[in-house]
Amino acid sequence: MRGGELDRLVNASCDGVVLSTTLQQLGMARSSIARRCGNGGVWQRILPGVVVLHNGHPSQRQRSIAALLYGGDDALLTGTSALAAYGFEIAGSNAHVLIPHTRSRTPTAFVHIERTWRMPNGAKRGSLRCAPIERAVLDACRRMTSADLCRTALTRVLQRGDTSLQALVDELAAGSDRGSALPRTVLGELSANAHSIAELRARKLYRGFRLPTMVHNPDIVSGTGEFIARPDGWIDSVAMAWEIDSLAHHMSVRDHVATVRRRERMLACGIEVVTHLPTQLSDEPLLVEAQLRAGYERACGRPRPNVHIKSAERM
């Protein structure tokens, strides 16, 4: 094969990976392709209908390109192969490919094909089409059996700032229950830790507000001593509670119901309740202050209910 002809084939490929049909469209006979991909040939058939224009070991990127070509024009990488394209080193050897449920493709060699009713919009990472980072990492976690590996994968994407806990929780809730137990457990742990961090941020932020002293994590009881709730913050002079919403109450119906009932008990006892998301503490501090001040003014405008602190730690 002359140099100019080889250059034309390489230019038609993606990093040296090309469909057999593309080679035929460029004028190569099937027999010529088969000969070059045979024993001792200079090329290799990496997947059915997909050729690598060398006979060495394909790189991870070439394997991902081959998987997408095999999957079709609307295929997307997900799982660990997509995470690799996003720049994360997460253990995984197979290429996980999403295709619409209306199509069918046979899993083969190193390619795991998943037909899905929830085909996401793709994100381009160079020449690779990938599922959004939330879908990619959770698809990887659904196939894991190690809590440590799952925790590592989720923590890395969060630490780099590519997504948020809320976005991961929402994606997990929207997807199939298959394989969701492990990532749900790990997200619950991460949410609890994030809530602790959010409480510390809230305490620091509140010190800059010109509002009365707030008590941290008190047990609030009724006049008869019945437990009502343990809010994150409490202004005792006017019986006002401040709650930092934990993502944990989004993790299950039981957690959500517990949150709703706790707030219902406080409201039923006449307690003024102000709530914020952890993200608002850093993104909207002025709004947080304004809403706390408005809540305090409302609390001042009504008789103080007969509720008391049982035990507390001052902010």
Steps between C-alpha positions, in 0.01 A plus 500: 500500500644836395567767763239741365234230501582405860483866603152521350385203710658638817334837442163324468555326833469627856837451667566206268162333563254469213196304386551232237216656301689832494806326357282340233348838415856624445552226242653214698378151422374279781768246416773764541363603838477136611858433387640798688306397815600133477788316667820693443306793355579865566150582629259336745125455527439621856120451490255371239511751216764718672867513397810643667759611245793340682574161655622620841312516829206747469499785750208552738388792286507286185294233677246767599484634144453147369219438751319816386538410133364154576212648699387736225466872439283563808701284741655655811777385730404469865640336812876473550580552131319836506668590829837434334402744224412755771850456640437264793702186563233256617568127467310338214594308186180477294347780297146570622283637218146638515267468201130592468252228596364510145822345367674171568870418502671185621758539781834372373865476604568790741178691424203494737189627321215646707170587337331781689167682508680800655746583225678817621636785294864432427802707599801513267840422650725550202383245245313292761126531563430449870202490731483791748734457795216417744371218280851376426615470861175345621497250213852406610393470864198285412740234370732512802497259793751687718377786719854642506518517119154653483590758765823584318323555167229723646740695719737576213235654275369704794843620609584619150178699492357333189163444667318529832355256750152623411556428130624149582203435728261620228665282235489193724132558574418539129673179396429131536511330840734238354836526675393812690535366856876556533516854352190594700670391823823683415315816396316487832834493683637786293182701555525459877860618493410792273228601746756512781721724286198716413419544871852626566471741207162617631641573845788700353266692269252578778769662714519776239128577523368757748247264650456360853718214625407169342524163675630200304316164496275545804233253603175696497220375726143611564373648825420146615850375415408318178779497239425711191817521290872567489550785250842601371465846652270659758429857616348434840367848577243472220486119449637505145663197333753498217526180293770420246340252262698179482506313171435188707127571504502465120658156519192307604130542565559424868755781541278746316199411715708542818608849389146605416360372830771672705418834340129441540554446873694825533242699305215345697668619822523856368873491422621727220701284257748629240666249264789521255691267270872448566583660164320821597743557786787549256314621191238734650617623843314833470173319426561267795548798731191677365280193546630438852435863588148481356436181697625665819272800446201270448588314817524828692153594378319211666480374861783264585371140509544282809805305381840464665858385451582172667871496413709702260839623383532873436614631161 
